[in-house]
Coordinates of C-alpha atoms and ligand atoms in Angstrom, one line a residue:
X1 CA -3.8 -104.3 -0.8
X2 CA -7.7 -104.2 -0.9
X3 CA -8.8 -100.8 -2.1
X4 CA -12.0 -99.8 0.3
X5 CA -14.5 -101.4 -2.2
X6 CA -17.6 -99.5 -0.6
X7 CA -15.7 -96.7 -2.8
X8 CA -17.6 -98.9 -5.6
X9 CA -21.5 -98.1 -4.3
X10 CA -20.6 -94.0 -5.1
X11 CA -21.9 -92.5 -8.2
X12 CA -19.0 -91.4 -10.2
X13 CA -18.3 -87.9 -9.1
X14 CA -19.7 -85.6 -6.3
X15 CA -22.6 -83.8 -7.6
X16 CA -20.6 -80.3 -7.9
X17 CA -17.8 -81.8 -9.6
X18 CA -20.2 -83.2 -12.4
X19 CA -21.9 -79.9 -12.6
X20 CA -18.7 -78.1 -12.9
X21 CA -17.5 -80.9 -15.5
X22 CA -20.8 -80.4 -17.6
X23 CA -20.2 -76.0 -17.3
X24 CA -16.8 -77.0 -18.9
X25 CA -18.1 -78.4 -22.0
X26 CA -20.5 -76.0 -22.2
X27 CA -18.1 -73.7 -22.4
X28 CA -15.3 -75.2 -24.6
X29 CA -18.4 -75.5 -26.9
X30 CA -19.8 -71.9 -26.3
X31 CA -16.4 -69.6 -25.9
X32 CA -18.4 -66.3 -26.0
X33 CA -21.2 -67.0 -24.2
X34 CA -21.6 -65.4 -20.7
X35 CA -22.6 -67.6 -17.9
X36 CA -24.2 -67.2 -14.7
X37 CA -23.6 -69.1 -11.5
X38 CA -26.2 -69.8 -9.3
X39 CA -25.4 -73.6 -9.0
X40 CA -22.8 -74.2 -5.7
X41 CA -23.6 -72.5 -2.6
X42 CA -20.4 -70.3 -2.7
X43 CA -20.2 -66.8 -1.9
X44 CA -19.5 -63.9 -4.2
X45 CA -19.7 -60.5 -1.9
X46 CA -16.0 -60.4 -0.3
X47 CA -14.8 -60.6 3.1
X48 CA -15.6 -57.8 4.9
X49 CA -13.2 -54.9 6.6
X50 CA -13.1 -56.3 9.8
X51 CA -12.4 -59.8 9.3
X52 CA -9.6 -58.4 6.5
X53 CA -7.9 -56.2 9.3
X54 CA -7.9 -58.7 12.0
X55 CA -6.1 -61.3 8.9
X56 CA -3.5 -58.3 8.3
X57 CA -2.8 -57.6 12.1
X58 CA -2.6 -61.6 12.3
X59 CA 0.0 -62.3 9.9
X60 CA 1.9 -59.3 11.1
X61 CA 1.8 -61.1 14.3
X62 CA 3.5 -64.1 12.7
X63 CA 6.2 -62.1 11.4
X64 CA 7.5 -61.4 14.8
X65 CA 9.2 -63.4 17.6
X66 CA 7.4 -62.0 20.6
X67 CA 4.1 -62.7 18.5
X68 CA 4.5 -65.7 16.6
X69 CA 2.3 -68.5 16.9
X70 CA 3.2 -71.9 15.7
X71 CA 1.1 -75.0 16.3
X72 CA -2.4 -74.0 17.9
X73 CA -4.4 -75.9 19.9
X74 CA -5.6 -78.8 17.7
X75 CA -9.6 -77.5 18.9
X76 CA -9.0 -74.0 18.1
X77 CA -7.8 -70.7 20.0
X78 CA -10.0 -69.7 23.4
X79 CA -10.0 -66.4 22.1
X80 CA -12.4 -67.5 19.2
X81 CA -14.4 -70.5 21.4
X82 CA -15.2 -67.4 24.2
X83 CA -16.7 -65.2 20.7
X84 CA -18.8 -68.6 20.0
X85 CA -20.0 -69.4 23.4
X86 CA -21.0 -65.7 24.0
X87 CA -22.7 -66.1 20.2
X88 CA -24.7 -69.4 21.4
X89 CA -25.3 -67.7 25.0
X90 CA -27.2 -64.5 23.4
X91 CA -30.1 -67.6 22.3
X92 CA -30.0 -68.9 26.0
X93 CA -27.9 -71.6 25.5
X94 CA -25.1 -72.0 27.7
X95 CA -21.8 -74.1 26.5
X96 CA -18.6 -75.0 28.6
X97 CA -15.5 -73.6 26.6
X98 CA -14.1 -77.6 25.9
X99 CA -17.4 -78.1 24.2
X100 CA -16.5 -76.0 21.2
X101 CA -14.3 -77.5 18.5
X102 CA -12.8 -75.0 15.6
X103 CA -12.5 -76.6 12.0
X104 CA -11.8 -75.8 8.9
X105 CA -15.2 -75.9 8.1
X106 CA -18.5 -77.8 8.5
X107 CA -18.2 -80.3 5.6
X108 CA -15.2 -81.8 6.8
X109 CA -15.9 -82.4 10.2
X110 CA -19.5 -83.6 8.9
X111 CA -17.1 -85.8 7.3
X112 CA -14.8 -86.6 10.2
X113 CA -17.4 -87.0 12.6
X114 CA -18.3 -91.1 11.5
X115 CA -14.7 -91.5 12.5
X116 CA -16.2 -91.8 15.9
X117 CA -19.7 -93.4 15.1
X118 CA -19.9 -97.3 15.0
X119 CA -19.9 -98.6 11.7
X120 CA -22.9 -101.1 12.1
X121 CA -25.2 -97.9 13.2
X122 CA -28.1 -97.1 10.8
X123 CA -28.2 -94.0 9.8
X124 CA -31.7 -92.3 8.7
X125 CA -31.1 -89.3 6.1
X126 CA -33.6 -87.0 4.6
X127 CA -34.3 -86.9 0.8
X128 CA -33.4 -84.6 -1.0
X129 CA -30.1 -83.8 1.4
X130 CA -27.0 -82.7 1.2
X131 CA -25.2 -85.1 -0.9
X132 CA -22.1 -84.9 1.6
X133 CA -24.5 -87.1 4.3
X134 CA -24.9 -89.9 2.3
X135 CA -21.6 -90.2 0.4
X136 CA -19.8 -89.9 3.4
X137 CA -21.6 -92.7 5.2
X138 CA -21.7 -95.0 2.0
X139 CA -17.6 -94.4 2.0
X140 CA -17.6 -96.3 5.4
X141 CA -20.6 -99.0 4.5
X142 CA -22.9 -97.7 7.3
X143 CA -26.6 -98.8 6.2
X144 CA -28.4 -96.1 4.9
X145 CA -32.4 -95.4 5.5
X146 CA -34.3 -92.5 4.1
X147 CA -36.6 -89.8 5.3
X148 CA -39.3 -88.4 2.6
X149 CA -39.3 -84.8 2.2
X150 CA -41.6 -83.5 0.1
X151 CA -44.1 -81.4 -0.7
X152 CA -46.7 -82.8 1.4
X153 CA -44.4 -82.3 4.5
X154 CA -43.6 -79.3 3.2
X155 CA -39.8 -80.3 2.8
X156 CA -39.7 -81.4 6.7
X157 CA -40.1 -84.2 7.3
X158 CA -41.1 -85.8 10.7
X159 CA -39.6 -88.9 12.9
X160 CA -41.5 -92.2 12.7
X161 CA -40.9 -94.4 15.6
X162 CA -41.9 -97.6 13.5
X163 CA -38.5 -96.9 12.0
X164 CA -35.4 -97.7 14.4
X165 CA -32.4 -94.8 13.4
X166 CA -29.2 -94.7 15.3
X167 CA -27.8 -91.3 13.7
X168 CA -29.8 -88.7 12.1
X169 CA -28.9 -86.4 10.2
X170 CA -31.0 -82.8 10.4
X171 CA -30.1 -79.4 8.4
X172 CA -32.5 -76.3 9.2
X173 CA -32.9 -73.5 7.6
X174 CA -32.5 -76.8 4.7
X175 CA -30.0 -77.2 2.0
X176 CA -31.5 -77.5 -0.5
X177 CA -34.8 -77.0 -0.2
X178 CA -35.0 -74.0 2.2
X179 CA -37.7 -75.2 4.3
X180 CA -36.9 -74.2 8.1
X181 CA -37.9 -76.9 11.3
X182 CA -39.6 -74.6 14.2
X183 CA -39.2 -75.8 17.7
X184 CA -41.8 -78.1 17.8
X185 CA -40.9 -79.9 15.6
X186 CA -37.0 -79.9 16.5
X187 CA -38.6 -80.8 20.0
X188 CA -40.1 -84.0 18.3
X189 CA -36.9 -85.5 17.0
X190 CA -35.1 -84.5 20.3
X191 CA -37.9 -86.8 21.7
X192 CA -37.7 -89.7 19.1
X193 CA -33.7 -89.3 19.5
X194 CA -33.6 -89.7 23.0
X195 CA -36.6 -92.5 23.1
X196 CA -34.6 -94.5 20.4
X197 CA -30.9 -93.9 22.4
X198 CA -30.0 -92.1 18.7
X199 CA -27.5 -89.6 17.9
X200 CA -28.8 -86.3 15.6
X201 CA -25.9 -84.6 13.4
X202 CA -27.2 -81.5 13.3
X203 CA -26.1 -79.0 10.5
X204 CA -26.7 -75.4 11.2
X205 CA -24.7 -73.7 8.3
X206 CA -27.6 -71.5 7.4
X207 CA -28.5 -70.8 10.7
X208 CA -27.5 -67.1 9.7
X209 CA -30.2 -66.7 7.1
X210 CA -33.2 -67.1 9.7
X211 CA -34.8 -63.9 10.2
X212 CA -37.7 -65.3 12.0
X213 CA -36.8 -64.5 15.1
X214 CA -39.4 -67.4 16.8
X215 CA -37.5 -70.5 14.5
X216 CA -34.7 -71.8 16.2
X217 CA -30.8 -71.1 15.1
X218 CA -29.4 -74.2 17.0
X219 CA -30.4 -77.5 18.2
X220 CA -29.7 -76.9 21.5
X221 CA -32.8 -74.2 22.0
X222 CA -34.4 -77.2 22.0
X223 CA -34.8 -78.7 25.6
X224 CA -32.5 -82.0 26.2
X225 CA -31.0 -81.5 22.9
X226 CA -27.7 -81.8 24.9
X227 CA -28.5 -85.5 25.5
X228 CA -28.6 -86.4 21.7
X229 CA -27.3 -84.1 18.8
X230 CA -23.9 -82.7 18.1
X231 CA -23.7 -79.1 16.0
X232 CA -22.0 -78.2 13.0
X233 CA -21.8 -75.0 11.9
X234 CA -19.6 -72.5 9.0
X235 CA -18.7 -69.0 8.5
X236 CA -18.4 -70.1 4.7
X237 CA -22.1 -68.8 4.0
X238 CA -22.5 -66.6 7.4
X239 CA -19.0 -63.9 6.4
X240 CA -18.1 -65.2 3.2
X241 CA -15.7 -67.9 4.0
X242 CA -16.0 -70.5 1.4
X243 CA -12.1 -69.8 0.6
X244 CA -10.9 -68.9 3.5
X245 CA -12.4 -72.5 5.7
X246 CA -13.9 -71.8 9.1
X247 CA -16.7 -73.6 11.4
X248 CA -17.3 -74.8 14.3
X249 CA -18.5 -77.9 15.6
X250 CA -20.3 -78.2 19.6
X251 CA -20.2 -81.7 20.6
X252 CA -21.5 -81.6 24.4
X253 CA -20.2 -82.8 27.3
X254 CA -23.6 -84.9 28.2
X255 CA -23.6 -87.3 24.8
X256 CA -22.7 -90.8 26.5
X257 CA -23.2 -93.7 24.5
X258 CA -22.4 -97.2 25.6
X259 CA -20.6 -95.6 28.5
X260 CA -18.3 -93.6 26.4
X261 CA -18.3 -89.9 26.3
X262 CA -18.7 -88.6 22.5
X263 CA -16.7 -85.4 23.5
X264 CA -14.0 -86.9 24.8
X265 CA -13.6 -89.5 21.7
X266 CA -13.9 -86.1 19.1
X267 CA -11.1 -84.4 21.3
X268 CA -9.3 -87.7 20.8
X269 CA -10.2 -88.1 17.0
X270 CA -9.0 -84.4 16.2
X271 CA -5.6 -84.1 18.4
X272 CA -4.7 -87.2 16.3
X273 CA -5.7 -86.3 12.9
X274 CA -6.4 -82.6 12.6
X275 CA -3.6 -79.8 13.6
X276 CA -6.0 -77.1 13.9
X277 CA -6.9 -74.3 11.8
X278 CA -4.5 -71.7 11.5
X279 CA -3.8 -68.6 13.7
X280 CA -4.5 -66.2 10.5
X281 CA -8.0 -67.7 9.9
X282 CA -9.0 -68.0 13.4
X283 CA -8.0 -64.2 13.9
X284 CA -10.1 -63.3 10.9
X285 CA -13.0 -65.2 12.3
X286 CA -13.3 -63.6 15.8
X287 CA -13.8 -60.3 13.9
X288 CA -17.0 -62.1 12.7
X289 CA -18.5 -62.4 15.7
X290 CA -17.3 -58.5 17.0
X291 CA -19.4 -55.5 17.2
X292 CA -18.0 -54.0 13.6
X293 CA -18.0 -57.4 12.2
X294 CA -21.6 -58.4 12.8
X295 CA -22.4 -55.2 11.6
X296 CA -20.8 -55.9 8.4
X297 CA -21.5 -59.1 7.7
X298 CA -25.5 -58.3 8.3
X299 CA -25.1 -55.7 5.2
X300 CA -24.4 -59.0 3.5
X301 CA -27.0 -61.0 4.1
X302 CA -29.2 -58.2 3.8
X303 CA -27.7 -58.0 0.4
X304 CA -28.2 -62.1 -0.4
X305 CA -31.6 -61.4 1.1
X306 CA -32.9 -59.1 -1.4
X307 CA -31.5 -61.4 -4.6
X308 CA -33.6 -63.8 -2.3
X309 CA -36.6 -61.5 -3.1
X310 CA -35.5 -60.3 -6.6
X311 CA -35.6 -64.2 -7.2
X312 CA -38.5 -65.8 -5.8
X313 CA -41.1 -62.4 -7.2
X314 CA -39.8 -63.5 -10.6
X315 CA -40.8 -67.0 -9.8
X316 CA -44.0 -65.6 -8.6
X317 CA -44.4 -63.8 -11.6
X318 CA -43.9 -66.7 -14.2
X319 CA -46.2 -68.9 -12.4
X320 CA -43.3 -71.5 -11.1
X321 CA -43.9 -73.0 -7.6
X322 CA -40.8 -73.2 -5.6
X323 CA -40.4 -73.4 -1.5
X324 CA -37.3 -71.6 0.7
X325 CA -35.8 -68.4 0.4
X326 CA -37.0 -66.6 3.2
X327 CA -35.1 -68.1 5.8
X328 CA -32.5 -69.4 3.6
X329 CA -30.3 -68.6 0.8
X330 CA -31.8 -71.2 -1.3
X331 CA -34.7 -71.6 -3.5
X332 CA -36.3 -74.6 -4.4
X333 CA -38.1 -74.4 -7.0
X334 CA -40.3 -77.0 -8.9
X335 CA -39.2 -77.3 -12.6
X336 CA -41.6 -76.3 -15.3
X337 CA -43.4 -78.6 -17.6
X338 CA -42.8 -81.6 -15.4
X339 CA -39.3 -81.5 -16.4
X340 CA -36.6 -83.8 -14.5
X341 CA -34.3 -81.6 -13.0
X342 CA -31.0 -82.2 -15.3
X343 CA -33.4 -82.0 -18.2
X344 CA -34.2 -78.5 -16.9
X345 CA -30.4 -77.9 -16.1
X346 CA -29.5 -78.4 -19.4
X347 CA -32.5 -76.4 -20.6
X348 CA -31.3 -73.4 -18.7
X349 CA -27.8 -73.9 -19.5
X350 CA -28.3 -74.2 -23.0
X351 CA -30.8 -71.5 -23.6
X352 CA -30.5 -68.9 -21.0
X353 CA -26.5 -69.6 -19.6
X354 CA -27.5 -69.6 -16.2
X355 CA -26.3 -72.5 -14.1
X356 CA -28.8 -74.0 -10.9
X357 CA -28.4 -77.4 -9.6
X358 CA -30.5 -80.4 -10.6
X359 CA -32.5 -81.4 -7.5
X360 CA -31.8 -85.0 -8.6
X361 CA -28.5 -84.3 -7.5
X362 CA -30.0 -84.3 -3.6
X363 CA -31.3 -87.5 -3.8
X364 CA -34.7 -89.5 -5.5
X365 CA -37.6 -86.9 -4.3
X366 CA -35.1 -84.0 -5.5
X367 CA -36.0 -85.1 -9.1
X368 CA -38.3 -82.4 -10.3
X369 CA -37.4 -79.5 -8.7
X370 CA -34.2 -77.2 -9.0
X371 CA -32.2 -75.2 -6.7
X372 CA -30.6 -71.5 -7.4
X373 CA -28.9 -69.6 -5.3
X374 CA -28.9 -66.2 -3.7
X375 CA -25.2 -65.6 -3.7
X376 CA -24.8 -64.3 -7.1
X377 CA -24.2 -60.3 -7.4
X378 CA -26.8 -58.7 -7.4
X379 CA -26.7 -57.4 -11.3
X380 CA -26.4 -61.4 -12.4
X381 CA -28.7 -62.4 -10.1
X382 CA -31.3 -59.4 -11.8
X383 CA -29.9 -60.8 -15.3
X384 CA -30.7 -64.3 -14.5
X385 CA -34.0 -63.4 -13.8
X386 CA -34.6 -61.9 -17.0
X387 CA -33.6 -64.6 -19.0
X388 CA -35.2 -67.4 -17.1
X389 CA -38.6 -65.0 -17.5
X390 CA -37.6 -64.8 -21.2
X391 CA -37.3 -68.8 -21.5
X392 CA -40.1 -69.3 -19.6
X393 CA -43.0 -66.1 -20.7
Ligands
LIG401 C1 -24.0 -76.2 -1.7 O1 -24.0 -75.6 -2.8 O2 -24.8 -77.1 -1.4 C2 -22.9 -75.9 -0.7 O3 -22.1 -74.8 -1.2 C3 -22.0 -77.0 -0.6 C4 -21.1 -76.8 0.6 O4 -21.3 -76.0 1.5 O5 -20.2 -77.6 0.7

């Protein structure tokens, strides 16, 4: 038995896990010191009422005869794909029902996706990125090309037709730098993507964070978009479920490569591996997208808003340049002194007990900058503040 050796080109552990592993010994050395989370993306308001209701009535259903649901369809319930395609339609863009896949959230099928995706492809990723892009493609042994963000792009960077991509990756509003792609620009790697017969993997997880109302939430505002990307998208970071696993991914009926039909491979690929998510969560996440529900959950990004602001005016304040946070939940922020980014990690770890994540973490160009998060509560978020002002002042 041969082990899959490209396994062996991975760093050691995924960058969360060795975050999480280095908050561990900080703790065991530090018992009675209070530490703040800003590191992972994950959520801390909790679900709201609707989505909690529509779980209850759900699992009351299940405890019935005339009720109970066993398998579901492996690409979700219609009654949560018709909330989605009314969601995409209120942004002028029309999808058919079979279009809409429901997963368990937008890293797996991220994941799951290169199931379908020839291995010899090259794949052109941005740097700094999502580490979830690259591992997932180095797992498989796809060759891997880079795309420069930085500040002189202002985080977004654009396509190069010198440079030959097959699949490219694209997440706007960014993690983790923030920095949001407007139309235009969307329209330009549309063009390069259909010019160059390439595939974009388009991940709109933050799309609920844009507040501009002229940037674009989804790929496919963009004109012929249809032709080239497939969509993932979460309701981890939009209502809160990080725990609870929902998202969605919109693979149209128009993406035909080498005569085969991407949506009808991605049907294939889930009804084989996947069973679908289950009837409790899929309940909880049509309240979501209902009148009560969107109600809510925009009191909650309100709320990760204002630590947003509470965040980047301290930033302001000290003098420290950082990028995002307006559109997005994250704020990128460059490290002081010209510190690497685990150096300043460890600096705010040590001194201040406030955990970010190294921007090294996100690839090569990530190295001196640092991202927090505007998840926290609100009080921690405020406290955080104060000590990285303290450390800094
Ligand atoms: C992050 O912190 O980058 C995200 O929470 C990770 C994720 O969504 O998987």
């Amino acid at each position: 038995m041969i082990p899959n050796t490209n396994y062996n080109q991975l760093k050691d552990s995924y960058l969360f896990s060795e975050i999480a592993k280095r908050v561990a010994e900080y703790s065991n050395l530090n018992p009675e010191k209070e530490i703040i989370k800003m590191g992972i993306g994950d959520v801390t308001l909790p679900l709201c009422n609707a989505v909690v209701e529509a779980m209850k009535h759900a699992a009351e259903d299940l405890g019935k005869a005339e009720t109970f649901h066993g398998y579901g369809p492996e690409q979700g319930y219609d009654f949560l794909r018709e909330k989605i395609k009314d969601y995409y339609a209120e942004n002028n863009v029309e999808l058919d029902l079979n279009e809409i896949f429901i997963s368990d959230g937008a890293k797996s099928d991220l994941g799951n996706i290169l199931d379908i995706l020839g291995k010899d492809n090259t794949v052109l990723i941005p740097d700094p990125v999502y580490p979830v892009y690259v591992d997932t493609n180095i797992m498989d042994g796809r060759n891997i090309i880079y795309a420069d963000a930085n500040e002189s792009n202002g985080f977004l960077p654009m396509p190069d037709y010198s440079i030959k991509a097959d699949i490219i990756y694209i997440c706007s509003p960014n993690n983790p730098t923030g920095a949001v792609y407007n139309k235009e620009q969307l329209q330009k790697w549309v063009d390069y993507a259909i010019s160059n017969n390439s595939l974009i993997l388009f991940d709109s997880a933050y799309e609920a964070f844009v507040a501009d109302k002229s940037l674009p939430r989804s790929i496919f505002q963009i004109e012929d978009a249809k032709k080239c990307a497939i969509e993932f998208c979460s309701l981890s970071k939009t209502a809160g479920f990080t725990g609870v696993r929902c998202g969605y991914t919109v693979v149209p009926n128009g993406l035909v490569f080498s005569d085969m039909k991407l949506n009808k491979l991605w049907l294939r690929r889930q009804t084989t591996k996947f069973n679908g998510v289950s009837y409790i969560v899929q309940k909880g996440a049509e309240a979501v997208f209902s009148e009560e529900g969107r109600r809510q959950i925009a009191e909650n990004i309100m709320y990760y808003r204002e630590n947003a602001n509470i965040i980047t005016n301290t930033l302001s304040e000290i003098g420290i340049k950082f990028y995002g946070g307006i559109n997005s939940p994250y704020i990128w922020l460059k490290c002081p002194d010209n510190m690497g980014s685990w150096e300043f990690f460890d600096k705010l770890l040590y001194s201040a007990g406030v955990i970010g994540t190294p921007g090294a973490g996100f690839g090569k160009n990530g190295d001196k900058y640092f991202r927090l998060t505007a998840f926290s509560s609100r009080e921690n978020t405020q406290k955080a503040m104060l000590k990285l002002k303290n450390l800094i002042d």
